[in-house]
mmCIF file of C-alpha atoms and ligand atoms in Angstrom:
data_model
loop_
_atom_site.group_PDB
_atom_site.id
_atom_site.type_symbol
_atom_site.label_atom_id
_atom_site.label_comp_id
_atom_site.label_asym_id
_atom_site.label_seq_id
_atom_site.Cartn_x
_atom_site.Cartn_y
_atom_site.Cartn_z
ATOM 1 C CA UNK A 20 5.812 -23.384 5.706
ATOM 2 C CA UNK A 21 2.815 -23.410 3.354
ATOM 3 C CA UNK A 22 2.526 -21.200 0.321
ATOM 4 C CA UNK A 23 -0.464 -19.305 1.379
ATOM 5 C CA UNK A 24 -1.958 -16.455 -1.100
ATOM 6 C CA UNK A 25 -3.074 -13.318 -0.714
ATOM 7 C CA UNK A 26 -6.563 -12.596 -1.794
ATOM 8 C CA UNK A 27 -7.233 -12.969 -5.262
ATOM 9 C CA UNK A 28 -8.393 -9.006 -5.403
ATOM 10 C CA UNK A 29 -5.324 -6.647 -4.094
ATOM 11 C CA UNK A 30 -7.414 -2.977 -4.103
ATOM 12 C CA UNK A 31 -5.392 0.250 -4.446
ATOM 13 C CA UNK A 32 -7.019 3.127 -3.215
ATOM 14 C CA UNK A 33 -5.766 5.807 -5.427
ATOM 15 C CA UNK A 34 -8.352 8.719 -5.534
ATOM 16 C CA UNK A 35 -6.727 11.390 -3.057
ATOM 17 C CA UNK A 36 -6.203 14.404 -4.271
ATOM 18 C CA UNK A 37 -2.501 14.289 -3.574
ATOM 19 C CA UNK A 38 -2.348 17.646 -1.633
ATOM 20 C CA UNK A 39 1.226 17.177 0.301
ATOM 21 C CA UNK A 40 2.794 16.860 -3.062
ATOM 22 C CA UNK A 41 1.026 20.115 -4.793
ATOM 23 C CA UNK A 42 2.074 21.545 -7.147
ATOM 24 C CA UNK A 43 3.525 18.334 -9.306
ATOM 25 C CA UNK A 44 0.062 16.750 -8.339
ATOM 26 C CA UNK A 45 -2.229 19.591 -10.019
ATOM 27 C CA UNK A 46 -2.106 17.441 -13.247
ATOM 28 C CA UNK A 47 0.145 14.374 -12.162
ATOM 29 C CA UNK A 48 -1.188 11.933 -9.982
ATOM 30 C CA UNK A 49 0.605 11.504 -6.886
ATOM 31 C CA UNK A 50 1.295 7.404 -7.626
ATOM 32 C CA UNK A 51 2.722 7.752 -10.662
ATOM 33 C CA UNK A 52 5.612 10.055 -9.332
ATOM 34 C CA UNK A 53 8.662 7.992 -10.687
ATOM 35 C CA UNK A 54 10.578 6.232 -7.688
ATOM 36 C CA UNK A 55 13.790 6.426 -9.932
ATOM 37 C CA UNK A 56 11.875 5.788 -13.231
ATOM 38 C CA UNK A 57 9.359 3.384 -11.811
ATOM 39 C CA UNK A 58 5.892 4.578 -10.628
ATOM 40 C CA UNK A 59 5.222 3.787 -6.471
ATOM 41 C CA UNK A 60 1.723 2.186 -7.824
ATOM 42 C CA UNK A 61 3.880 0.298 -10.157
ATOM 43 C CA UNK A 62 5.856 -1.376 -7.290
ATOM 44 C CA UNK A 63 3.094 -1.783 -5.582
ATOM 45 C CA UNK A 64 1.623 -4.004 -8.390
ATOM 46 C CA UNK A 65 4.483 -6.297 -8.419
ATOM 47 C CA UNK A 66 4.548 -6.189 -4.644
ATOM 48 C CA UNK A 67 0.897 -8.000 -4.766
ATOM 49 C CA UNK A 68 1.598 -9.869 -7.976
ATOM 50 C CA UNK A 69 4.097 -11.857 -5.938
ATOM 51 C CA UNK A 70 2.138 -12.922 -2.887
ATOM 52 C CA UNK A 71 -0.472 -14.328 -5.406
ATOM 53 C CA UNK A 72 -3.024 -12.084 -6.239
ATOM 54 C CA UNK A 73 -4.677 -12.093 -9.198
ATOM 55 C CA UNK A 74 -6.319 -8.820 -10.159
ATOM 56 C CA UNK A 75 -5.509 -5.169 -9.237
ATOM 57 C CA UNK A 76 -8.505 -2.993 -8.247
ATOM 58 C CA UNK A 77 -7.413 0.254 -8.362
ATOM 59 C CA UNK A 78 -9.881 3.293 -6.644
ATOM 60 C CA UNK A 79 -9.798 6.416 -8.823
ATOM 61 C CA UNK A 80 -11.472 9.967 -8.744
ATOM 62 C CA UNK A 81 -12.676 11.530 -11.704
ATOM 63 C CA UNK A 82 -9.902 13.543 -13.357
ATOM 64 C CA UNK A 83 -7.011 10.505 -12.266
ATOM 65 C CA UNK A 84 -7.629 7.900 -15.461
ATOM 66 C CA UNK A 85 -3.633 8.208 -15.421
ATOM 67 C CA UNK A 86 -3.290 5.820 -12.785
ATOM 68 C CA UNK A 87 -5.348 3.027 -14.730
ATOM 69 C CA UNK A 88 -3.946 4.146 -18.316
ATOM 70 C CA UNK A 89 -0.583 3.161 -16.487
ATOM 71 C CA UNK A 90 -1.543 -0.319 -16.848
ATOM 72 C CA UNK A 91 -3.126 -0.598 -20.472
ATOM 73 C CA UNK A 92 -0.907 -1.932 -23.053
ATOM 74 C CA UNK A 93 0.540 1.449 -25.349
ATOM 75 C CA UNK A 94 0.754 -0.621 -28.874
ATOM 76 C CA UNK A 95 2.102 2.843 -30.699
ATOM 77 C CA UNK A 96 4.808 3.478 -27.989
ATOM 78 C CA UNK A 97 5.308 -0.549 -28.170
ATOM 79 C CA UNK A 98 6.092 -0.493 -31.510
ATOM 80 C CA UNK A 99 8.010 2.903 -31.611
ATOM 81 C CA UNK A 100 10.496 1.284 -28.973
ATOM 82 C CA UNK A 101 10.762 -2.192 -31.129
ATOM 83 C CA UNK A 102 11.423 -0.163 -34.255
ATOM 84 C CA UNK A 103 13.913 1.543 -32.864
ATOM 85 C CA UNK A 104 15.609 -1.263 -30.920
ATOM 86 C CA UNK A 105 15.179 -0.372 -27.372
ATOM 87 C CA UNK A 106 14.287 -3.470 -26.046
ATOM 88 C CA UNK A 107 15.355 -2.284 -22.137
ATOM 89 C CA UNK A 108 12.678 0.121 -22.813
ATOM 90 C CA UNK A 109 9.959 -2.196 -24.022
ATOM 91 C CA UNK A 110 10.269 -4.467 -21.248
ATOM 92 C CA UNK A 111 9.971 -1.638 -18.900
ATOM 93 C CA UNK A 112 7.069 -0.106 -20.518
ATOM 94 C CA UNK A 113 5.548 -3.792 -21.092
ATOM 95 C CA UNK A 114 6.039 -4.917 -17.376
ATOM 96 C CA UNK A 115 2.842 -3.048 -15.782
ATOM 97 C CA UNK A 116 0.252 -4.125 -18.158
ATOM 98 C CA UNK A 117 1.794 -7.654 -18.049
ATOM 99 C CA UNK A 118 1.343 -8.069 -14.368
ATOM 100 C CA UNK A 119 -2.646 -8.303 -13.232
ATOM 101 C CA UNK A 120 -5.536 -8.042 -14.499
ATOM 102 C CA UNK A 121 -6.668 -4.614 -13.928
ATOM 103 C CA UNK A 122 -10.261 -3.258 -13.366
ATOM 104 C CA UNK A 123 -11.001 -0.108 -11.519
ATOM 105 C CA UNK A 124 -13.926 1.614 -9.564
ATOM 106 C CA UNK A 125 -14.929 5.579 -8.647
ATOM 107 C CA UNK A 126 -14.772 6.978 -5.856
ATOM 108 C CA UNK A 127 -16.747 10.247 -6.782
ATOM 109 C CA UNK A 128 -16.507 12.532 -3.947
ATOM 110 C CA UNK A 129 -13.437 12.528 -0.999
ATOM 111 C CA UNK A 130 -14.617 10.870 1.956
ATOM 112 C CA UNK A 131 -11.925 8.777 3.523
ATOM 113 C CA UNK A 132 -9.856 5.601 3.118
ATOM 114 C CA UNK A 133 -13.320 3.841 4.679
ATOM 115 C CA UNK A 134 -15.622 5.321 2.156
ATOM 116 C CA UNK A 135 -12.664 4.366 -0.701
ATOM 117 C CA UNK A 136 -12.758 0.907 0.226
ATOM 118 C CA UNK A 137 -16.304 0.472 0.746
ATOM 119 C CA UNK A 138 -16.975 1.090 -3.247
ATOM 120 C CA UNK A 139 -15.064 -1.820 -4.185
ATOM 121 C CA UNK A 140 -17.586 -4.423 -2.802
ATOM 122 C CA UNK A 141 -20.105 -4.307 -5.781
ATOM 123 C CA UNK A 142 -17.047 -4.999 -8.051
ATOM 124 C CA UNK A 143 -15.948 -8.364 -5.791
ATOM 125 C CA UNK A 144 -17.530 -11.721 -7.293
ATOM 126 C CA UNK A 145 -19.389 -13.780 -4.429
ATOM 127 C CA UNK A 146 -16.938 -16.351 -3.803
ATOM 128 C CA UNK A 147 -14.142 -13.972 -2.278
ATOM 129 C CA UNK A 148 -14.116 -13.807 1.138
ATOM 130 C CA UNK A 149 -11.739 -11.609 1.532
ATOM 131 C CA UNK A 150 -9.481 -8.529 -0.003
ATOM 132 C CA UNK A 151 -6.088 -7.741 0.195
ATOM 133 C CA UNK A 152 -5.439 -3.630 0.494
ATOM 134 C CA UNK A 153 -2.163 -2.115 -0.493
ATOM 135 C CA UNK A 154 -1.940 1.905 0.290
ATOM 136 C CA UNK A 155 0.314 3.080 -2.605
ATOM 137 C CA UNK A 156 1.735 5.404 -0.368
ATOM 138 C CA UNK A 157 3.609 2.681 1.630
ATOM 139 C CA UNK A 158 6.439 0.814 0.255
ATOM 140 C CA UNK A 159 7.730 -2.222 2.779
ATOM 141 C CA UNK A 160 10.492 -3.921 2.120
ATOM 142 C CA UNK A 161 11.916 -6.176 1.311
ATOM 143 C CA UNK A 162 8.727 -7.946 -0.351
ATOM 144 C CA UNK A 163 7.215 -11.450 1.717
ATOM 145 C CA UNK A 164 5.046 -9.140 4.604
ATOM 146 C CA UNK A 165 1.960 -9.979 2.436
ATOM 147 C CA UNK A 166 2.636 -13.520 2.446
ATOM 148 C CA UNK A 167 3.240 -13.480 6.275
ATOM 149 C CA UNK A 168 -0.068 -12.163 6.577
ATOM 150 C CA UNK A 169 -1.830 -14.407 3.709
ATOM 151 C CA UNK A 170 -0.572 -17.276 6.699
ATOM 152 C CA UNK A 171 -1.188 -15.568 9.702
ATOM 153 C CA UNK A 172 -5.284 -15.980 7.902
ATOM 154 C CA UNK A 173 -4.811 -19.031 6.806
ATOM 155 C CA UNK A 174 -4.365 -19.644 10.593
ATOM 156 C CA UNK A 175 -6.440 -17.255 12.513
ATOM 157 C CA UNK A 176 -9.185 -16.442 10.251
ATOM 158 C CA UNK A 177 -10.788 -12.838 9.958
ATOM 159 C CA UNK A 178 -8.336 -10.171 8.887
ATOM 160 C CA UNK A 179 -4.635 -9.742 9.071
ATOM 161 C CA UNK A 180 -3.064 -6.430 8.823
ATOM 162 C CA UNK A 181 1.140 -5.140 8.578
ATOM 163 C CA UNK A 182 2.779 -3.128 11.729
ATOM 164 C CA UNK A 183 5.245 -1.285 12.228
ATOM 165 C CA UNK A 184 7.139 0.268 15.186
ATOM 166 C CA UNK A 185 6.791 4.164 15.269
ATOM 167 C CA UNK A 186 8.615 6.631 17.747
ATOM 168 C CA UNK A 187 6.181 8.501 20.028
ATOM 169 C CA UNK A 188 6.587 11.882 18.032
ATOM 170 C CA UNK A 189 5.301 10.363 15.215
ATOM 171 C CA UNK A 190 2.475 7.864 15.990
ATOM 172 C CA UNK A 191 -0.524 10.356 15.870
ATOM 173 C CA UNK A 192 -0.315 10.075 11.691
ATOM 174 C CA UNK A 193 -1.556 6.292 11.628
ATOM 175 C CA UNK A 194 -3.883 4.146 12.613
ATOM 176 C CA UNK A 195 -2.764 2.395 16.183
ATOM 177 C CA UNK A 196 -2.897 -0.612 17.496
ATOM 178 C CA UNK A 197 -3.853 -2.346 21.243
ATOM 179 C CA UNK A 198 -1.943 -6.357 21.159
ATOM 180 C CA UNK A 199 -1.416 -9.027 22.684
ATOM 181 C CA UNK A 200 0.593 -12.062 21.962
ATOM 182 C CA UNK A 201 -0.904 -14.449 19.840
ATOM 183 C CA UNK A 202 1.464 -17.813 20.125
ATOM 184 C CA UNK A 203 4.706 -17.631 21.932
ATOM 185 C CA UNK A 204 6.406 -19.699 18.772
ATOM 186 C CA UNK A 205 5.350 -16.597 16.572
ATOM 187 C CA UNK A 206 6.571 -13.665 18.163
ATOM 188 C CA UNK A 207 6.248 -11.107 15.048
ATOM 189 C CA UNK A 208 1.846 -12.224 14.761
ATOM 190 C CA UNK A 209 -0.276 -10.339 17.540
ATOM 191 C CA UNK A 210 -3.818 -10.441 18.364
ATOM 192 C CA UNK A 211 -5.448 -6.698 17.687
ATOM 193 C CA UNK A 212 -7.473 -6.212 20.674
ATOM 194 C CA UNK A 213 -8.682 -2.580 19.304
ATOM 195 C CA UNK A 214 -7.367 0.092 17.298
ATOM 196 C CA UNK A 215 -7.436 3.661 16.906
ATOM 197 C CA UNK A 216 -7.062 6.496 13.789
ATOM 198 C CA UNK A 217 -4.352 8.965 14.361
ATOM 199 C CA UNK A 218 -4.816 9.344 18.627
ATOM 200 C CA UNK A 219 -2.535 11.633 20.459
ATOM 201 C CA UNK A 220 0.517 10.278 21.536
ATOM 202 C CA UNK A 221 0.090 10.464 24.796
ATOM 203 C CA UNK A 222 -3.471 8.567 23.805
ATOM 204 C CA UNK A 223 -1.442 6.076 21.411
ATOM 205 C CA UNK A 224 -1.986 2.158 22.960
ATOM 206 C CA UNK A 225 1.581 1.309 21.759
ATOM 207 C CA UNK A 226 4.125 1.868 19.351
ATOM 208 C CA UNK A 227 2.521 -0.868 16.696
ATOM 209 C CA UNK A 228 1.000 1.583 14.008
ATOM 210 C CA UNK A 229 -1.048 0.558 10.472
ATOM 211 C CA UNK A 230 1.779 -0.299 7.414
ATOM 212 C CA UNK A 231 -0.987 0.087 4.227
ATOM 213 C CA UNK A 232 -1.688 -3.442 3.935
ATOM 214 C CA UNK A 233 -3.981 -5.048 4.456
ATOM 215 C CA UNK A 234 -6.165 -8.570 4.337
ATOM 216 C CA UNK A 235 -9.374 -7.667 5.430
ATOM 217 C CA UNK A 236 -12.556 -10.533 5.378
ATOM 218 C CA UNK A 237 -15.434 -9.482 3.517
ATOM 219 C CA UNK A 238 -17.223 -8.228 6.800
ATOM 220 C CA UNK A 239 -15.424 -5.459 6.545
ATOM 221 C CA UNK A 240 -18.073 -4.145 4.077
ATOM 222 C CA UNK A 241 -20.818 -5.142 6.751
ATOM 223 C CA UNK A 242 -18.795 -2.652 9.140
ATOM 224 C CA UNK A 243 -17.952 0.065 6.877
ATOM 225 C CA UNK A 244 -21.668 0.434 6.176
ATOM 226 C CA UNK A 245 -21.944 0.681 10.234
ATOM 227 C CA UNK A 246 -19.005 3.364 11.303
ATOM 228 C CA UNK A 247 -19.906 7.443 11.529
ATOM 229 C CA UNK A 248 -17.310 10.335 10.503
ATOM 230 C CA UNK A 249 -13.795 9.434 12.556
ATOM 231 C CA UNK A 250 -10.465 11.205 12.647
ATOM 232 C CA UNK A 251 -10.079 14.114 10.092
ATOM 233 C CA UNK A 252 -14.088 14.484 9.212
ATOM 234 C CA UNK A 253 -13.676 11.298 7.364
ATOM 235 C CA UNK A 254 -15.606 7.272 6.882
ATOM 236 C CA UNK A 255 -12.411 5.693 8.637
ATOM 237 C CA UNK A 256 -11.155 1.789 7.551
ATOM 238 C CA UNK A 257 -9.627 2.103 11.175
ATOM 239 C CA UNK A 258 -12.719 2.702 12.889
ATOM 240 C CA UNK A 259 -14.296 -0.701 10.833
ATOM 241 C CA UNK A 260 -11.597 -2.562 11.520
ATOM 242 C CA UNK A 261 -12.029 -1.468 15.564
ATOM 243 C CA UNK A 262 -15.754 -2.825 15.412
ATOM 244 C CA UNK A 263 -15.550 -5.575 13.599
ATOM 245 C CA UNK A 264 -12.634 -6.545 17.014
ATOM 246 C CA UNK A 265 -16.199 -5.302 19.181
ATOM 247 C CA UNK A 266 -18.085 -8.119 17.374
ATOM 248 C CA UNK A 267 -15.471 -10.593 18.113
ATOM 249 C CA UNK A 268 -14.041 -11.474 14.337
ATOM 250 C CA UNK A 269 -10.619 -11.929 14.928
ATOM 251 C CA UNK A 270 -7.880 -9.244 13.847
ATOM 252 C CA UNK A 271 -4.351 -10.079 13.864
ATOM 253 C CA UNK A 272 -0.853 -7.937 12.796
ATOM 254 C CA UNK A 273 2.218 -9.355 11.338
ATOM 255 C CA UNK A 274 4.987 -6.395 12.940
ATOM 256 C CA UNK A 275 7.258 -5.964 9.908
ATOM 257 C CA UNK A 276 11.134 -5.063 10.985
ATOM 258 C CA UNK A 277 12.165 -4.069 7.707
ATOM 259 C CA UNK A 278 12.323 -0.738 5.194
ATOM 260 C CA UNK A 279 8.821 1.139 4.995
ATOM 261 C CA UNK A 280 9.106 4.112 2.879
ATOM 262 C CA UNK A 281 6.119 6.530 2.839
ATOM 263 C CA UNK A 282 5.527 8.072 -0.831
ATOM 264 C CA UNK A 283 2.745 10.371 0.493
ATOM 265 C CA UNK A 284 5.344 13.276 1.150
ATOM 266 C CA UNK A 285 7.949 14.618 -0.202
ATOM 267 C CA UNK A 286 10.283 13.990 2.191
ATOM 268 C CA UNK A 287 9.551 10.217 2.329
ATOM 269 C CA UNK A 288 9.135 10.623 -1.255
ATOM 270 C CA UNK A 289 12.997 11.693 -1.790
ATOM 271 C CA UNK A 290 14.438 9.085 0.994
ATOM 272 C CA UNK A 291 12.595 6.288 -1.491
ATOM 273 C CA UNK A 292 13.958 7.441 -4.594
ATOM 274 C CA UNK A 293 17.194 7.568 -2.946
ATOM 275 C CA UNK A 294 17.393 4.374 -1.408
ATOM 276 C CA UNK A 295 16.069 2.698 -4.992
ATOM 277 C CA UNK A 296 18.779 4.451 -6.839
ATOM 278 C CA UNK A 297 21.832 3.411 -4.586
ATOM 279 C CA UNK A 298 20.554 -0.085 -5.056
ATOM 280 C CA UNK A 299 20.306 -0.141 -9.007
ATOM 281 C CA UNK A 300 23.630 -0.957 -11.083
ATOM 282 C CA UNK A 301 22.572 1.859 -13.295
ATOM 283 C CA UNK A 302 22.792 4.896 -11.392
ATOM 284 C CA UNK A 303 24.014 3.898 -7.459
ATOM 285 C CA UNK A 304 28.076 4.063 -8.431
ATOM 286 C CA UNK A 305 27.779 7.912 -9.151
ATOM 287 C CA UNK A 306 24.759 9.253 -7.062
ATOM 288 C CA UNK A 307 27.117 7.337 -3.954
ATOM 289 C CA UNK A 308 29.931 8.692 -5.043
ATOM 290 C CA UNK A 309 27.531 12.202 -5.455
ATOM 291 C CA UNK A 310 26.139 12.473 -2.078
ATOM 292 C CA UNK A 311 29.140 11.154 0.111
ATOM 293 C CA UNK A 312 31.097 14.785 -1.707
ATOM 294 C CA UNK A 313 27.657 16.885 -1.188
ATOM 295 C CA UNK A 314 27.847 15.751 2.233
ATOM 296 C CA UNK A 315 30.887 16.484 2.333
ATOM 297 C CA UNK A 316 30.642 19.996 2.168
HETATM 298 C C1 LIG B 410 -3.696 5.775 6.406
HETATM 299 C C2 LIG B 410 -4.495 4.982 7.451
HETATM 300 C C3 LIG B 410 -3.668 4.791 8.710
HETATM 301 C C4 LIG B 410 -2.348 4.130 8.359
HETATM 302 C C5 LIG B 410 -1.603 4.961 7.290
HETATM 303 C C6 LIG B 410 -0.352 4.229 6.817
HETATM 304 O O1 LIG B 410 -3.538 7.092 6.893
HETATM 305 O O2 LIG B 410 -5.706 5.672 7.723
HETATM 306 O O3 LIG B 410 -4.383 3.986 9.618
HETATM 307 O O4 LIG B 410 -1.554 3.994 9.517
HETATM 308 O O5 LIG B 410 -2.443 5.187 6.142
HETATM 309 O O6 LIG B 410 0.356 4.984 5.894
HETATM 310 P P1 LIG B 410 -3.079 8.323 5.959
HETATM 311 O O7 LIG B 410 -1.591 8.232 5.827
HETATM 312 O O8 LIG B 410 -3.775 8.167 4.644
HETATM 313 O O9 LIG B 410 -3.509 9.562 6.694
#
């Protein structure tokens, strides 16, 4: 199997306003909520780190310069925790600037995922064809989806996104996909023959719904400059990604059957944090041991 990259760019929207979560998100940004002690933009880093890219371009709103700050290098704090002998602590606090190079751009007013992604193209240098896209709201586990998709391009061409399989009562919250088999040999990669933002379920063309990530070509920017207002009063990446299938540039999914957490809520939020914890040597033993007695009662 070849080793095929993501794109050298992995963009992270990260300018919502981070209503579900209000209040903590008044002054917190929603991605740096701790998933045990670890930020969800944090993981998502290392999540796009490891299928190659290079360089994280993260999508702010004025007010957030948290999220970037996350990944500058602290040299008081560093020192603090190497006076003091914490080294666990400096490798933890030295492990998100260490990762990608890190640039950012603004997304000044709130006008959807589309809009978000269409101010990262001025920021792109001319030889990358394409982008990678990682919502920092989705975690997907375990880690290798992006690389699936980096070959599923490699193969097809044009852009490659993650699916997963959603019950009927809850596919009218993502983006939705209309398939077809691609190559009997690779079962889990389908052809995208449209797809639609948030439809009704009874609307829904199948189960398959949008994961957060994302390897879109650069014509993408060519058909975010093309789409009208969609689903929620908002520029929609689902609606591009439905015309640029119209124009006949090939779209493909790789369906994912593992984990997907979604951060975006508090209820996904808690199941994360949970299922991060029981994993870790540190604290799984007693929160186990914790929630089989709560249970209990
Ligand atoms: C966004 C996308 C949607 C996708 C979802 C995955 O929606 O617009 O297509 O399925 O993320 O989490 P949002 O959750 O921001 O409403």
């Amino acid at each position: 199997m070849s080793q095929s990259k993501i794109p050298r760019t992995a963009v992270v929207p990260a300018a919502g306003l981070g209503t579900r979560f209000l209040p903590a998100t008044k002054t917190v940004p929603k991605e740096l909520l701790p998933v045990v002690d670890t930020p969800g933009i944090e993981l998502v880093a290392e999540e796009a780190k490891s299928a190659g890219a290079e360089r994280l371009l993260i999508i702010t709103s004025p007010g957030k310069d948290g999220v970037v700050a996350h990944f500058v290098q602290d040299l008081v704090l560093e020192h603090t925790l190497a006076a003091r002998g914490k080294e666990s602590m400096l490798a933890k606090v030295r492990n998100a600037p260490s990762l990608l190079e890190v640039a950012s751009v603004i997304q000044d007013q709130p006008l959807g995922l589309g809009h978000a992604v269409g101010c990262v193209e001025t920021a792109l240098g001319d030889d990358e064809d394409a982008i990678a896209v990682l919502l920092p709201d989705d975690l997907v586990l375990p880690g290798g989806v992006l690389s699936a998709m980096a070959r599923t391009r490699a193969e097809y061409g044009g852009s490659v996104l993650c699916a997963i399989e959603v019950d009927d009562e809850k596919i009218s919250a993502y983006g939705v996909f209309d398939v077809e088999d691609a190559d009997p040999a690779t079962p889990h990669v389908k052809r995208v023959k449209g797809m639609v933002e948030k439809p009704a379920a009874d609307e829904a063309p199948s189960n398959l719904a949008a994961a957060g990530r994302y390897i879109l070509d650069r014509k993408i920017f060519d058909a975010l400059r093309e789409i009208t207002t969609g689903a929620g009063g908002e520029l929609q990446l689902t609606d591009a990604i439905a015309l640029l299938i119209e124009k006949g540039e090939p779209v493909h999914v790789v369906v994912h059957h593992g984990t997907r957490h979604d951060l975006g809520n508090p209820g996904g939020y808690l199941k994360a944090a949970v299922d991060f914890a029981l994993d870790r040597d540190d604290y799984g033993p007693e929160l186990r041991a914790w929630l089989r007695e709560r249970l209990d009662q």
